[in-house]
Short mmCIF file of C-alpha atoms in Angstrom, two decimals:
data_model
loop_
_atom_site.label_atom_id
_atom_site.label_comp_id
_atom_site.label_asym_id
_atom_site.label_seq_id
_atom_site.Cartn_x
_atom_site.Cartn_y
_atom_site.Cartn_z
CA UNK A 13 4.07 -11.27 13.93
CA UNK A 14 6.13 -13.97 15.47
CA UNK A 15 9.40 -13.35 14.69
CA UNK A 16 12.62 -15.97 15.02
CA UNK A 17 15.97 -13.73 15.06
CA UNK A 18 19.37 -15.69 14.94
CA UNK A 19 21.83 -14.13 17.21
CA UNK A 20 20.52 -11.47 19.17
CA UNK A 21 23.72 -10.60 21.28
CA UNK A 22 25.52 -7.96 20.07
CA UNK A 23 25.00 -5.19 17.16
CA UNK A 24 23.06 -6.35 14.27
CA UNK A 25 21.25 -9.28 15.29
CA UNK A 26 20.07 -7.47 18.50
CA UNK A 27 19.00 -4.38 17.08
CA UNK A 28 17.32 -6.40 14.94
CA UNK A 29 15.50 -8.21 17.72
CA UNK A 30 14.92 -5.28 19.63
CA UNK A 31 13.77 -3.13 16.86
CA UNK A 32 11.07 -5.96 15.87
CA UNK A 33 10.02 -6.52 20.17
CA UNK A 34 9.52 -2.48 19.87
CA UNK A 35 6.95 -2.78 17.24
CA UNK A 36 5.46 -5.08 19.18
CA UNK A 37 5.65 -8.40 17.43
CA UNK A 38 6.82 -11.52 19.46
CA UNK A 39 10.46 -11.92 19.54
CA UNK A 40 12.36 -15.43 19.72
CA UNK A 41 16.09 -15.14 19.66
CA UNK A 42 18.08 -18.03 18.68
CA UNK A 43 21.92 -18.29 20.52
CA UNK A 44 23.85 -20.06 23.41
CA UNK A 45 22.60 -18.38 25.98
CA UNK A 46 26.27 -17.29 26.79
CA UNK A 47 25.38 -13.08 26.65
CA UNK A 48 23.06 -11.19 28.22
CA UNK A 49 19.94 -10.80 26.64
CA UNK A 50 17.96 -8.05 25.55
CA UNK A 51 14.44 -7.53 27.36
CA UNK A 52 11.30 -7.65 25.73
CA UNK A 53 12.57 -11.19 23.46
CA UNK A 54 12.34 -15.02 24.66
CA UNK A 55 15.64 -17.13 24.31
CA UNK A 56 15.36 -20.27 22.69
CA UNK A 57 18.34 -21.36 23.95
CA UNK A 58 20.36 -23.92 21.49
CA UNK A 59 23.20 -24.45 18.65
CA UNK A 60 21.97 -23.70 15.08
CA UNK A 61 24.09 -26.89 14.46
CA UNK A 62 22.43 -29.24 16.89
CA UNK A 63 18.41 -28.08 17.18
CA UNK A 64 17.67 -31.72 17.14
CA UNK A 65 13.48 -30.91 17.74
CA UNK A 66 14.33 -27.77 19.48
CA UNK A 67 12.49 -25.88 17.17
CA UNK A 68 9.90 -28.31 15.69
CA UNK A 69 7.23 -27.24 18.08
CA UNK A 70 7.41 -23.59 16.98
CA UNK A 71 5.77 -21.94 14.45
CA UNK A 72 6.91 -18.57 12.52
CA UNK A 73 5.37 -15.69 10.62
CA UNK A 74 9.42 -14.98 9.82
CA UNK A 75 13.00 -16.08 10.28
CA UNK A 76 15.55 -12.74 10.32
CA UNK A 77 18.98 -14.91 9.89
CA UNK A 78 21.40 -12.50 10.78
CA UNK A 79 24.28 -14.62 11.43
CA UNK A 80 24.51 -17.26 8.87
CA UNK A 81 28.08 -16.99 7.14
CA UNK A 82 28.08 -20.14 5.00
CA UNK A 83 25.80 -22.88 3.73
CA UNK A 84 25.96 -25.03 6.42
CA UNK A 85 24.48 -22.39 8.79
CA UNK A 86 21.32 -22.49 6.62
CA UNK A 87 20.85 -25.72 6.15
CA UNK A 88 21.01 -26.44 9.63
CA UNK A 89 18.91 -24.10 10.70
CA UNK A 90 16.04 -25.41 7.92
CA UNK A 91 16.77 -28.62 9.23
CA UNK A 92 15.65 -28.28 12.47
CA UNK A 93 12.82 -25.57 11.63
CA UNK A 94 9.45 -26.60 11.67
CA UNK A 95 6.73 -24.37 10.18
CA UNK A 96 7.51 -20.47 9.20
CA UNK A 97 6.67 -18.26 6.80
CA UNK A 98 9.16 -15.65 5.48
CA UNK A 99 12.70 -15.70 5.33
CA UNK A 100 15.48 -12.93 4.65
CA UNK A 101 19.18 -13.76 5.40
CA UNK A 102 21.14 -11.00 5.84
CA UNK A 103 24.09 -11.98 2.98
CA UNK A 104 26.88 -9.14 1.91
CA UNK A 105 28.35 -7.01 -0.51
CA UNK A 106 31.36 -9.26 -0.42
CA UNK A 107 29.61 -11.86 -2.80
CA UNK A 108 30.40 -9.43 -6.03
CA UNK A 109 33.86 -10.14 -7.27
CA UNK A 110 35.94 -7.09 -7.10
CA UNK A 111 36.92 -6.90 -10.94
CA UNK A 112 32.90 -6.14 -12.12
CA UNK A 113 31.62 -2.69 -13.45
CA UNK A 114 30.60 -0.50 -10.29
CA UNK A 115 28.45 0.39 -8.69
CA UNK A 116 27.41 -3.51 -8.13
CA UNK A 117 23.62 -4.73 -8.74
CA UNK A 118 21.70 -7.36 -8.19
CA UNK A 119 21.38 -8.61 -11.77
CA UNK A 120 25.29 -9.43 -11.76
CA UNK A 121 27.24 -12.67 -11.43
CA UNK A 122 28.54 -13.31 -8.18
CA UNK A 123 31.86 -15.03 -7.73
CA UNK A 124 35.19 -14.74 -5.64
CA UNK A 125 36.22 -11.55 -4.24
CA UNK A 126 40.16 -11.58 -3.71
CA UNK A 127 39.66 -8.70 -0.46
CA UNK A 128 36.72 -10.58 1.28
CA UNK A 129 38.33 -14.41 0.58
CA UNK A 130 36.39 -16.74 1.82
CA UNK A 131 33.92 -14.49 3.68
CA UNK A 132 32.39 -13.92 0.26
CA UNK A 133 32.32 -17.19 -1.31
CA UNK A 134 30.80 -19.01 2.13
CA UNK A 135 28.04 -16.09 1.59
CA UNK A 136 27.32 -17.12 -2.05
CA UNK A 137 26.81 -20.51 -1.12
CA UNK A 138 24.69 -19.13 2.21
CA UNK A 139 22.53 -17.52 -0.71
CA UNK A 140 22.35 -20.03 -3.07
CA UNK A 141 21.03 -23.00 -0.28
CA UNK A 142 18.62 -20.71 0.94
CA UNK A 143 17.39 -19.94 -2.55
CA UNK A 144 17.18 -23.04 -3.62
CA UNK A 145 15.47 -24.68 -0.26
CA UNK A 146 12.38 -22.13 0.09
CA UNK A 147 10.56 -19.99 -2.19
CA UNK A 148 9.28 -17.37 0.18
CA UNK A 149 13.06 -16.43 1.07
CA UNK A 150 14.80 -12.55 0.69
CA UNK A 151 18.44 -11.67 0.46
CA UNK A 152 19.82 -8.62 1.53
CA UNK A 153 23.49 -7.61 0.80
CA UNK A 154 24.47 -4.42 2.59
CA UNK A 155 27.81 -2.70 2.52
CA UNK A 156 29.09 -1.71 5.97
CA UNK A 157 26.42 -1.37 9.20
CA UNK A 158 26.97 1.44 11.65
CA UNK A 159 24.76 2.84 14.07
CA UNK A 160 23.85 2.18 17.46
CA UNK A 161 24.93 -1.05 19.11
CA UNK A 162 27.97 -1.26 16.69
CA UNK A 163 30.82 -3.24 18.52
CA UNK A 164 32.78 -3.00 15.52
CA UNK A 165 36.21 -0.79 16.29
CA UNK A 166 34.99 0.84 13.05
CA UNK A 167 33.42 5.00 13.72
CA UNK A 168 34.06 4.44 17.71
CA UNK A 169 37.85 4.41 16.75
CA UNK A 170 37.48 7.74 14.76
CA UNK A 171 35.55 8.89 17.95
CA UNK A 172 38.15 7.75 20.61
CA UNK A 173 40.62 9.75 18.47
CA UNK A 174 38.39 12.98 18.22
CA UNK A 175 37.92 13.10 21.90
CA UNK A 176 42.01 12.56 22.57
CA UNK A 177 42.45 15.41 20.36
CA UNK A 178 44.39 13.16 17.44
CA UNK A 179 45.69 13.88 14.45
CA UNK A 180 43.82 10.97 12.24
CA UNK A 181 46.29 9.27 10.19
CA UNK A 182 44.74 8.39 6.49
CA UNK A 183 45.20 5.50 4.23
CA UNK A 184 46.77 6.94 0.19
CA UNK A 185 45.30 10.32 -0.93
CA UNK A 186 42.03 9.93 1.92
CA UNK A 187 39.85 9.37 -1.87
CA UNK A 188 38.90 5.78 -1.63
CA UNK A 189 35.41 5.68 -1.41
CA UNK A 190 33.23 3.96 1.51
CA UNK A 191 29.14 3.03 1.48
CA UNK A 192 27.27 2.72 5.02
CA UNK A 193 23.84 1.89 5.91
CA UNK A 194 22.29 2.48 9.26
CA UNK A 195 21.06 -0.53 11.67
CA UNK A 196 18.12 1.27 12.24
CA UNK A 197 17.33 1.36 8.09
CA UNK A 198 18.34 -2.56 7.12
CA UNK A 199 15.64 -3.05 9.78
CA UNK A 200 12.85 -0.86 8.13
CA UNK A 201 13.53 -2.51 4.74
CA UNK A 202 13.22 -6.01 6.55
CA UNK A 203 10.00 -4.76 7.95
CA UNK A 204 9.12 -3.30 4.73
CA UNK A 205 9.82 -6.97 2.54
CA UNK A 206 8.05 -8.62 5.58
CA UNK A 207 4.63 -5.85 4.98
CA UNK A 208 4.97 -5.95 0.53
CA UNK A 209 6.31 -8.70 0.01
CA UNK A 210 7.92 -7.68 -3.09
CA UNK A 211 8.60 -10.52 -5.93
CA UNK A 212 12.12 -9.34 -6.35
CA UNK A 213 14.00 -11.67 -4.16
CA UNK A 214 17.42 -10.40 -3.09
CA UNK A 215 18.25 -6.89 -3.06
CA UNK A 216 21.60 -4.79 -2.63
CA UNK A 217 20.61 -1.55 0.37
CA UNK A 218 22.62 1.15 1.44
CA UNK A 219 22.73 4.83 1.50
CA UNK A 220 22.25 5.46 -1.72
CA UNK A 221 25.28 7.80 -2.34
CA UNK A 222 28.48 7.08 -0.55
CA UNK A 223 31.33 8.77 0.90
CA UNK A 224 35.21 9.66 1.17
CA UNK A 225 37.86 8.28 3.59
CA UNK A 226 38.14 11.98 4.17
CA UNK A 227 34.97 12.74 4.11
CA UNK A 228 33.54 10.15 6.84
CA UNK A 229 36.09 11.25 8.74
CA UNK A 230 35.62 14.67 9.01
CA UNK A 231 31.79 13.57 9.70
CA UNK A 232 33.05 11.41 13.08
CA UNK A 233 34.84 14.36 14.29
CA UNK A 234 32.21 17.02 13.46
CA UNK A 235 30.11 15.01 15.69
CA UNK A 236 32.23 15.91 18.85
CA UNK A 237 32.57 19.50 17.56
CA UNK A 238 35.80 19.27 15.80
CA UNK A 239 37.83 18.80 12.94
CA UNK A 240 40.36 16.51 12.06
CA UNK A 241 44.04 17.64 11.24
CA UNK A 242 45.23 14.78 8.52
CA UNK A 243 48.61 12.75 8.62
CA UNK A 244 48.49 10.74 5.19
CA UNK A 245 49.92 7.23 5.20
CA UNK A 246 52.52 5.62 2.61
CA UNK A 247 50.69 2.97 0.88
CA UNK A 248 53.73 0.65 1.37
CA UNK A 249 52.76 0.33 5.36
CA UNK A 250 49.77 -2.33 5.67
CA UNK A 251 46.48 -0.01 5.70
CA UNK A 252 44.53 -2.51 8.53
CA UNK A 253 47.09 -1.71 10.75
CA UNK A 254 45.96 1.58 11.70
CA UNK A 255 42.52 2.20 9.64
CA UNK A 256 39.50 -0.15 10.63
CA UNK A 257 38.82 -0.92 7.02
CA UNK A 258 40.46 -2.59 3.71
CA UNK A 259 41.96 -0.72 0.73
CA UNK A 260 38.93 -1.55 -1.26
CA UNK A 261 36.40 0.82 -2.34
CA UNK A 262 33.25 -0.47 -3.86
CA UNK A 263 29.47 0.98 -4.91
CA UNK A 264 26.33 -0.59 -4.39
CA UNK A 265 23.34 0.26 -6.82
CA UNK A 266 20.53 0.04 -4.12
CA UNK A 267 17.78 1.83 -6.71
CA UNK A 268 15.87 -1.36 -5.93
CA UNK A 269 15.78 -0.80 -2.46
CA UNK A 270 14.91 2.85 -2.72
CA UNK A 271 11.84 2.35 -4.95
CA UNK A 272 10.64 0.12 -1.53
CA UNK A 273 12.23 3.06 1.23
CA UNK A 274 12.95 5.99 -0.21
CA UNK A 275 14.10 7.83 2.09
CA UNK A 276 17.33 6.88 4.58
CA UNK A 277 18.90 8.03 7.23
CA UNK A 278 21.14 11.03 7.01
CA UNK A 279 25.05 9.81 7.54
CA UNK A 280 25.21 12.51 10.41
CA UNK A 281 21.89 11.66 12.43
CA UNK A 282 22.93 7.94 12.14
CA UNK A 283 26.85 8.96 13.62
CA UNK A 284 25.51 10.93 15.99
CA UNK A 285 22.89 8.00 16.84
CA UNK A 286 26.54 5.78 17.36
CA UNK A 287 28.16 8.64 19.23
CA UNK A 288 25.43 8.37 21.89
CA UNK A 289 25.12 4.93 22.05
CA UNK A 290 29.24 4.50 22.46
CA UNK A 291 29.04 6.92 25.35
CA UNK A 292 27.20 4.80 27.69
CA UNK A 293 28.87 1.55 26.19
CA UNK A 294 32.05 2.02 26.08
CA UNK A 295 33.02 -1.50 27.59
CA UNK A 296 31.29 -3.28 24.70
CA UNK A 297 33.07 -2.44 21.77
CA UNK A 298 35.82 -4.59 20.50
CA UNK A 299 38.81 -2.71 20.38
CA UNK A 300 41.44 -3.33 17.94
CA UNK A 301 45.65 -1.82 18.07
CA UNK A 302 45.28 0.69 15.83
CA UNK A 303 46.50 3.21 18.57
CA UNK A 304 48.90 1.23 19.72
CA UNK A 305 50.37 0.79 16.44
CA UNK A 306 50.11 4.48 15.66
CA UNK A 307 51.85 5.07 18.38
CA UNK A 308 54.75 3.25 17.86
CA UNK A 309 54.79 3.17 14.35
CA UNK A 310 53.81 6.10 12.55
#
């Protein structure tokens, strides 16, 4: 196939590029030009917001939109398209409003969610452009991506403090609840919706059961060979500031999904996968405080 991906730089968008040049379709990835680039992909170099004809001359099997965040990123980009086939926008979990029965499906309303702000509503209306502008369009709302290429300060932070030996200080009671999917999975479903194309048009994935604060942790540290010794946290001391995610714990129903891919990648194989990957990239992740504020703080 030939195969537009937005992005392409760094962690989800260039897996996703890489993954599809692997299986041997034709790659085009759409960015700046200001990163290096993976091999095996062509750079159409450009703005989303100012294609002008860029694009025109092209023609797609599929568009993978990894990086639009509101609806002026799709419309853009369909403005300055010229013939494709498929499209799947990679949306979020943050479009369900916090205060709906769990776990979340696709069959509920989405509205404002008062942890995700604005992230959430700019990806309903994201959705809801692309919905409305083409017919042969997919929507995929995942919880949080790990995995290989992840330049998120999110299971490399659990690993830095494995190999110093930490204690890992956790947020409450170490109970609130976290759902992951691999990079390496959202990609097979993509491939899977570009292959069936299924009627069902937007789809919650994920591992289909999720995991503790306590229990993901343990899981990052096993992966070095050790175990964590826990220091919990006072609720009263702002949980970002040392933990890489919110005090928010939410469930995806991703039965849809499964009935497409039923099986997913084991938690460990895919942490191990990110182990690997951080130990010859260590320079590419995006670190965040959280030591430092440990360390002066707690």
């Amino acid at each position: 196939m030939k195969i537009l991906v937005t992005g392409g730089t760094v962690f989800a968008s260039r897996y996703t590029a890489e993954y599809f040049a692997a299986r041997g379709d034709e790659v085009y990835v759409l960015n700046r030009g200001n990163r290096p680039q993976s091999e095996g992909v062509t750079l159409i170099k450009a703005d989303r917001h100012a294609l002008g004809d860029t694009l025109k001359s092209y023609s797609f099997d599929a568009v993978i939109d990894v990086c639009a965040y509101n609806e002026t990123d799709i419309r853009d980009l369909l403005d300055g398209l010229g013939e494709f086939g498929c499209y799947i926008m990679v949306s979020s979990s943050a479009v369900y409003p916090e205060t709906l029965q769990q776990p979340f499906n696709e069959g509920q309303t989405v509205g404002a969610n008062s942890i995700w702000g604005d992230y959430g509503t700019n990806k309903i209306a994201a959705e809801m452009a692309l919905l409305e502008s083409v017919s042969n369009a997919y929507i995929i709302r995942p919880p949080y991506l790990y995995g290989k290429m992840n330049n998120l300060y999110r299971e490399t932070f659990v690993f830095e403090c494995a190999e110093k030996n930490l204690p890992f200080y956790i947020p409450k009671d170490g109970k609130l609840p976290l759902q992951f999917f691999d990079i390496e999975d959202i990609c097979r479903f993509m491939e899977i919706l570009l292959d069936k194309r299924p009627e069902q048009r937007v789809f919650n994935i994920g591992n289909p059961e999720s995991v503790t604060v306590n229990g993901w942790i343990k899981r990052c540290y096993g992966i070095l060979g050790k175990r964590p010794v826990f220091v919990y946290v006072d609720g009263a001391i702002p949980q970002r500031s040392y933990f890489p995610f919110y005090d928010y714990g939410y469930i995806l129903d991703v039965s849809a999904m499964m009935e497409l891919m039923p099986e997913v990648k084991p938690l460990d194989e895919g942490l191990r996968q990110s182990y690997e990957w951080f130990e010859e990239n260590r320079e590419l992740v995006a670190r965040k405080p959280l030591l430092e504020f440990i360390a002066n703080n707690l």
